[in-house]
XYZ file of C-alpha atoms in Angstrom:
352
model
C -1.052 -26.981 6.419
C 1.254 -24.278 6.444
C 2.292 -23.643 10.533
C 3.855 -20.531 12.157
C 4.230 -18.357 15.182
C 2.386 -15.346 13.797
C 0.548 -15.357 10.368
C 0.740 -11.435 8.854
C -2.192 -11.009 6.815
C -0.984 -8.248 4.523
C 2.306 -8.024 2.898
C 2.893 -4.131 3.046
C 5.304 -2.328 4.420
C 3.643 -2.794 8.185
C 3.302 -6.396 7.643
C 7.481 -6.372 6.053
C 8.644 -4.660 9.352
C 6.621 -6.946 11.649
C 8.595 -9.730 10.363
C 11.464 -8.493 11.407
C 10.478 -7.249 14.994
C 9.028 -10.455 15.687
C 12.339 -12.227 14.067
C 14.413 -10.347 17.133
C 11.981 -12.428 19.747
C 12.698 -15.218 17.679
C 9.140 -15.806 16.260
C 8.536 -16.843 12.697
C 6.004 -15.144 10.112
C 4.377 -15.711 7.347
C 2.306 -13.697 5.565
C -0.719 -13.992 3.162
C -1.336 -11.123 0.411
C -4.298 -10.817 -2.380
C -1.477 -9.425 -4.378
C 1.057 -11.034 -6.815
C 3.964 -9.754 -5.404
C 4.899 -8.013 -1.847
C 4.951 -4.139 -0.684
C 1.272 -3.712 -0.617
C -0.199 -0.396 -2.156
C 3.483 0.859 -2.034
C 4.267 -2.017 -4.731
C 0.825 -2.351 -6.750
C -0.321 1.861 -6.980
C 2.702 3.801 -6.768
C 6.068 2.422 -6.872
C 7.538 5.381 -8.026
C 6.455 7.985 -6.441
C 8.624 9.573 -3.684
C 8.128 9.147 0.631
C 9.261 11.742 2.829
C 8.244 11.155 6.181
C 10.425 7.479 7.142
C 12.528 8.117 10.095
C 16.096 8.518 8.296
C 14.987 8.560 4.864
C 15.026 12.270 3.322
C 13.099 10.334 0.609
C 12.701 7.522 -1.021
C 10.204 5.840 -3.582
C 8.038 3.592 -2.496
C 9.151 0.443 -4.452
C 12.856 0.999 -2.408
C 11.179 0.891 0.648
C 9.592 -2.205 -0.100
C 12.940 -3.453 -1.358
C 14.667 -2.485 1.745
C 11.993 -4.102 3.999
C 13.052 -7.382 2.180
C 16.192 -6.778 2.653
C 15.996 -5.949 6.017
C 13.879 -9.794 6.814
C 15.780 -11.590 4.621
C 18.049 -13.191 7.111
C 14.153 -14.130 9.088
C 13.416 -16.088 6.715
C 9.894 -15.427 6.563
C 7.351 -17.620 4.290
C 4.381 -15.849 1.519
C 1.469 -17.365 0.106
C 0.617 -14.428 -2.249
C -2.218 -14.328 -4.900
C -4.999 -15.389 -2.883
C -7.133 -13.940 -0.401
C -7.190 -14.879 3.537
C -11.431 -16.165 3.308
C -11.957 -17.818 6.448
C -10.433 -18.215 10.140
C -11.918 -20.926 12.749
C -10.413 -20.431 16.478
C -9.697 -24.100 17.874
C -10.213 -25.195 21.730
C -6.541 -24.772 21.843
C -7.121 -20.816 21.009
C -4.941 -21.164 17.977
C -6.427 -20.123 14.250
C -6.735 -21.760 11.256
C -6.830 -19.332 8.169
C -7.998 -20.557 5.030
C -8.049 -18.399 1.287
C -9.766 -18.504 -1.276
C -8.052 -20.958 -2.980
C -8.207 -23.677 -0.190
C -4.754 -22.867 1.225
C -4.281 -23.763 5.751
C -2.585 -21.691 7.931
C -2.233 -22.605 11.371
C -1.007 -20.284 14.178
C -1.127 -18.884 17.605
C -1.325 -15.278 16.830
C -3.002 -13.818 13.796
C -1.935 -10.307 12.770
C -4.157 -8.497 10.365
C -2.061 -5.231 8.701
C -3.861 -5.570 5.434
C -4.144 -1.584 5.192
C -6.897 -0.213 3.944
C -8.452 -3.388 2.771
C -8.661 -4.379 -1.226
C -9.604 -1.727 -3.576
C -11.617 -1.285 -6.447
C -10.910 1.858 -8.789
C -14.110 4.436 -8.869
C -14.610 3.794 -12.459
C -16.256 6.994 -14.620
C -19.789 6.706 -16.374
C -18.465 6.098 -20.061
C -19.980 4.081 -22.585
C -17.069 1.044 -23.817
C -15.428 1.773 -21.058
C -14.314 -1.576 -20.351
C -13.533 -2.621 -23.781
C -10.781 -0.187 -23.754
C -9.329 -1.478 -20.322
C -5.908 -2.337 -20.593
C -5.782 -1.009 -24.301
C -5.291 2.279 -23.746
C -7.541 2.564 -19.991
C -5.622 2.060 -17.170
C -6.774 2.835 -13.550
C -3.390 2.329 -11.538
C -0.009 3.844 -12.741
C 2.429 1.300 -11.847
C 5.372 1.889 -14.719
C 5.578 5.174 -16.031
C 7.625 4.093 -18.631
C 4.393 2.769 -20.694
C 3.789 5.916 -21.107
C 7.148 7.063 -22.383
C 6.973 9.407 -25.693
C 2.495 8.493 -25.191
C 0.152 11.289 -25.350
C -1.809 10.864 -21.668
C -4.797 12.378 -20.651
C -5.729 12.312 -16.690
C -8.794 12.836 -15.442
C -9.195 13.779 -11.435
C -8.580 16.367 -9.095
C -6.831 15.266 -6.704
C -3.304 14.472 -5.483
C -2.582 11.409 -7.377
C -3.809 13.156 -10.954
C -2.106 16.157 -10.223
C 1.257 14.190 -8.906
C 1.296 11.684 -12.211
C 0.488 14.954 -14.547
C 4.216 16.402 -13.093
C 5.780 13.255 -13.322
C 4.642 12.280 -16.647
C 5.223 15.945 -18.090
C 8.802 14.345 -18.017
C 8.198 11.183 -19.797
C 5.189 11.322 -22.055
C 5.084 12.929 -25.482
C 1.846 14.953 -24.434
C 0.575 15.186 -20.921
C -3.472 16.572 -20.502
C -4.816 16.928 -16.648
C -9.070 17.116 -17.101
C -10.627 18.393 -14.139
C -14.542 18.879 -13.709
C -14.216 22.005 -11.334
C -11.302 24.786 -11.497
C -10.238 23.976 -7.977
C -8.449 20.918 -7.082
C -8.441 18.920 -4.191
C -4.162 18.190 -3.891
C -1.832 19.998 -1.784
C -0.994 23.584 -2.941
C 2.193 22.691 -3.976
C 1.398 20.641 -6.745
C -1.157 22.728 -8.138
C 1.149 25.193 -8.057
C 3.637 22.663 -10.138
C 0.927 21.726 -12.524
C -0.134 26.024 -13.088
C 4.044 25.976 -13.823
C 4.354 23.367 -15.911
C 0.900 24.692 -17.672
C 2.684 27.751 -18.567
C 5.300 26.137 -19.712
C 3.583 24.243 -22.307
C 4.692 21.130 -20.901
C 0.912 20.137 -19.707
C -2.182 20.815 -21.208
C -5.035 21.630 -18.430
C -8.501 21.446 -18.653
C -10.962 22.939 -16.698
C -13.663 23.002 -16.087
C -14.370 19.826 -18.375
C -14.781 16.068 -18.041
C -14.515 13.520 -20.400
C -17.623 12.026 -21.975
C -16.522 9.854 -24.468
C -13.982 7.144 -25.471
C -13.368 6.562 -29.565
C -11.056 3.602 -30.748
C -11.418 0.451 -33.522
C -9.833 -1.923 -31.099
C -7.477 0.518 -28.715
C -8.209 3.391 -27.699
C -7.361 5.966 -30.250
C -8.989 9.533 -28.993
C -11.327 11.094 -26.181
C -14.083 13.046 -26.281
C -13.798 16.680 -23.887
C -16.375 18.509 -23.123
C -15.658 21.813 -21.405
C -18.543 23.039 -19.064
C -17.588 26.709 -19.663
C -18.535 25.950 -23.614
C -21.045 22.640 -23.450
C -21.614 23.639 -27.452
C -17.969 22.343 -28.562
C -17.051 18.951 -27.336
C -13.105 18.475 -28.171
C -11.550 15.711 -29.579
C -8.141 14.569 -28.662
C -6.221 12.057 -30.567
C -4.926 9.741 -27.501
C -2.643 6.684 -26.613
C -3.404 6.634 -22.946
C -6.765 7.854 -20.688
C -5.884 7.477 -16.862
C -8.900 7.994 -14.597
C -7.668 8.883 -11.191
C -11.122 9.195 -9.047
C -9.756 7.613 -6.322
C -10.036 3.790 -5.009
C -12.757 2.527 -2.819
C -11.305 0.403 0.183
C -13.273 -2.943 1.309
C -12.568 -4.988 4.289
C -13.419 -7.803 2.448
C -13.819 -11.406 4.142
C -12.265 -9.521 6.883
C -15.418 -8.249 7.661
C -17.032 -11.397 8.709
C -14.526 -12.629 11.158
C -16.775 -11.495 14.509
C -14.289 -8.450 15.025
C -15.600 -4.862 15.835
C -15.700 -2.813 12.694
C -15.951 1.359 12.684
C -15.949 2.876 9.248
C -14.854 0.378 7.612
C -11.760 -0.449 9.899
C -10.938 -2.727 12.885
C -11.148 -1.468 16.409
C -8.417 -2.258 18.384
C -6.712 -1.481 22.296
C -3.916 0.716 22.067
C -2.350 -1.221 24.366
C -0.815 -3.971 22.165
C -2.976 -3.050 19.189
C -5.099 -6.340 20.187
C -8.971 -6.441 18.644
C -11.855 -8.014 20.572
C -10.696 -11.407 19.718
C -7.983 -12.484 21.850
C -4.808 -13.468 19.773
C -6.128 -11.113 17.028
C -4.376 -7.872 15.899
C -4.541 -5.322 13.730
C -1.799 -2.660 12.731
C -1.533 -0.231 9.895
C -4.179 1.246 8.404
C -6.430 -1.330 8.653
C -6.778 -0.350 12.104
C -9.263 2.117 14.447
C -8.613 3.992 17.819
C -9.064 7.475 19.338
C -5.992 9.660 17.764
C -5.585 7.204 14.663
C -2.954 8.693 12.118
C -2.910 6.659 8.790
C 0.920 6.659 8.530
C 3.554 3.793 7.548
C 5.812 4.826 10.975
C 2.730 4.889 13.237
C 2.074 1.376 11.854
C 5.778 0.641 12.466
C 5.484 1.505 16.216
C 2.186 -0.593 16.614
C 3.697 -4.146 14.598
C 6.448 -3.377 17.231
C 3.967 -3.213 20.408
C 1.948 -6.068 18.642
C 4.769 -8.765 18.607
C 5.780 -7.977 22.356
C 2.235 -8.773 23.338
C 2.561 -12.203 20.505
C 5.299 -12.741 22.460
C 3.861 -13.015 25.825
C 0.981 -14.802 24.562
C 2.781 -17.820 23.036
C 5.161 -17.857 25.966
C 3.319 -17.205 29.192
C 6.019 -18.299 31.584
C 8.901 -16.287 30.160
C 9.809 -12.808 30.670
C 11.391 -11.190 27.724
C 14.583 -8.606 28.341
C 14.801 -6.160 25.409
C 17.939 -5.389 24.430
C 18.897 -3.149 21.874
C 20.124 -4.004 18.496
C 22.828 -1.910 18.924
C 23.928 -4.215 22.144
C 22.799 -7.710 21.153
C 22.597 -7.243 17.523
C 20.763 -9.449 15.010
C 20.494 -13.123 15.007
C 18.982 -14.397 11.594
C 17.205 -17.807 11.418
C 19.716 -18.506 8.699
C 22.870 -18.137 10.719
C 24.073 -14.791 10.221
C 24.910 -12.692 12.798
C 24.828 -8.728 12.639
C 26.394 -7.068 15.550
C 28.886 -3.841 16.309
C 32.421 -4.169 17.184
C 33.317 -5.366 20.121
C 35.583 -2.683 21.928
C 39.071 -3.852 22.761
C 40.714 -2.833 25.997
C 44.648 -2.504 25.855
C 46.299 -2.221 29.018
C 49.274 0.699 29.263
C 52.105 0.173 30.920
């Protein structure tokens, strides 16, 4: 039985920074993640690709962040079980929770903090006959490396901003780069179909549209596609291939999540704005994952709410205590390890 003050359930970059808010109250987390490895979507869909809203950070790609969060909890000392799946939780008389995954792993603690995002997610898989036999020969839903694709010819398929955002960053890396697209419109941010048009004219990516792909061709890898334009249904095309990346999107599931007794809207978790709090005391839910009148789906909003969240842990586990917040700038940062981070201390001279 693995035993803690609050157990994170989630390991991105809202469940990273809750560590370390909850570390400066002097509360221990660990955290449970479906995933191999920590950092979430961030680490798993695109670890390369550039952020440019966090506070301080012009930009900076998504796998550094994650890094930095790690970085940034180390001295916490905070414990994983990643890999498996939070399945079950039972609320004892004593209103603590006992979380149990899917593979039979206990987790006992006061406070349960669910910033599992937007759930798991399954790819939205095209209509193509062999599809699966060619899945990780040559079919890949998720970009995670670009450089498998180095000196490849790709082709994309989507129409929104993740196609049209790997199509410019692979025009860079891959021997031939071709963006499919059903419709002549896309659905990404004028910018980067402005990039894309560029990069068209430039010869560095071949576009597309309107056409989809109807057809996959290969011995034992995939070896070419089949293209058929809708302007010209008469002519399929095909194109000798190493790569085919369907970006159609992902489809976000709650999961076991769902069956916990907490109040679910669209697929997310209600919760009080207050201290982020759902309708099961000792429960929370920050990030994403999360529902409430104003909602933004941004890594700093669920920054601000994994702060609110352990305040309100805080009080919970320790009823009779009032907590004084002091800057980190005044009282620094104590690590569970022993290391201290504070600022100078300013020396007064007298003058004579």
């Amino acid at each position: 039985m693995i035993k803690t003050d609050i157990l994170i359930i989630g390991a991105g970059p809202t469940g990273l920074f809750a560590v370390f808010e909850a570390g400066l109250l002097q509360l221990k987390c660990h955290l449970i993640d479906a995933l191999p490895q920590s950092g979430g979507q961030c680490s798993e869909i695109y670890p390369k690709k550039p952020i440019y809203d966090i506070p301080g950070f012009p930009e900076v790609l998504a796998g550094d962040l994650v890094n930095n969060l790690m970085e940034q909890i180390k001295p916490f000392e905070p414990g994983f079980t990643l890999g498996e799946r939070a399945q079950t939780i039972e609320k004892l008389e004593d209103g603590t929770f006992i979380v149990t995954t899917n593979k039979g792993t206990k987790h006992h603690a006061p406070i349960v903090a669910i910033a599992g995002g937007l759930g798991s997610f399954e790819p939205r898989k095209p209509l193509l006959e062999n599809l699966q036999k060619y899945e990780d020969n040559g079919v890949a839903y998720i970009i995670k490396d670009p450089e498998v694709y180095r000196d490849k010819r790709v082709v994309i398929a989507g129409g929104g901003d993740s196609a049209l955002d790997w199509s410019i960053f692979l025009a860079d890396v891959a021997s031939q780069v071709t963006l499919v697209h059903r419709r002549s419109e896309f659905r990404g941010a004028l910018d980067s179909v402005e990039k894309v048009q560029h990069l068209k004219n430039e010869g560095k990516i071949n576009l597309i549209t309107p056409g989809e792909i109807i057809g996959l061709q290969g011995k034992d890898t995939l070896e070419s596609v089949i293209i058929r334009k809708t302007t010209n249904p008469d002519e399929d095309v095909i194109l000798e291939v190493d790569n085919f990346v369907p970006l159609f999107g992902l489809s976000p599931k709650l999961g076991p999540i769902a069956d916990w007794g907490l109040d679910i809207e669209k697929n997310a978790i209600k919760v009080d704005t207050f201290d982020y709090q759902t309708n099961v005391p000792g429960i929370y839910a920050i990030g994403d994952v999360n529902t409430y009148p104003g909602k933004l789906k941004l890594i700093l909003c669920g920054f601000h709410e994994a702060t609110l969240m352990c305040q309100s842990a805080y009080q919970r586990i320790y009823p009779d205590k009032k907590y004084v917040m002091k800057y980190t700038t005044v009282g620094g940062v104590t690590g569970f390890d022993g290391s201290k981070k504070e600022a100078p201390k300013a020396v007064v001279k007298s003058i004579d």
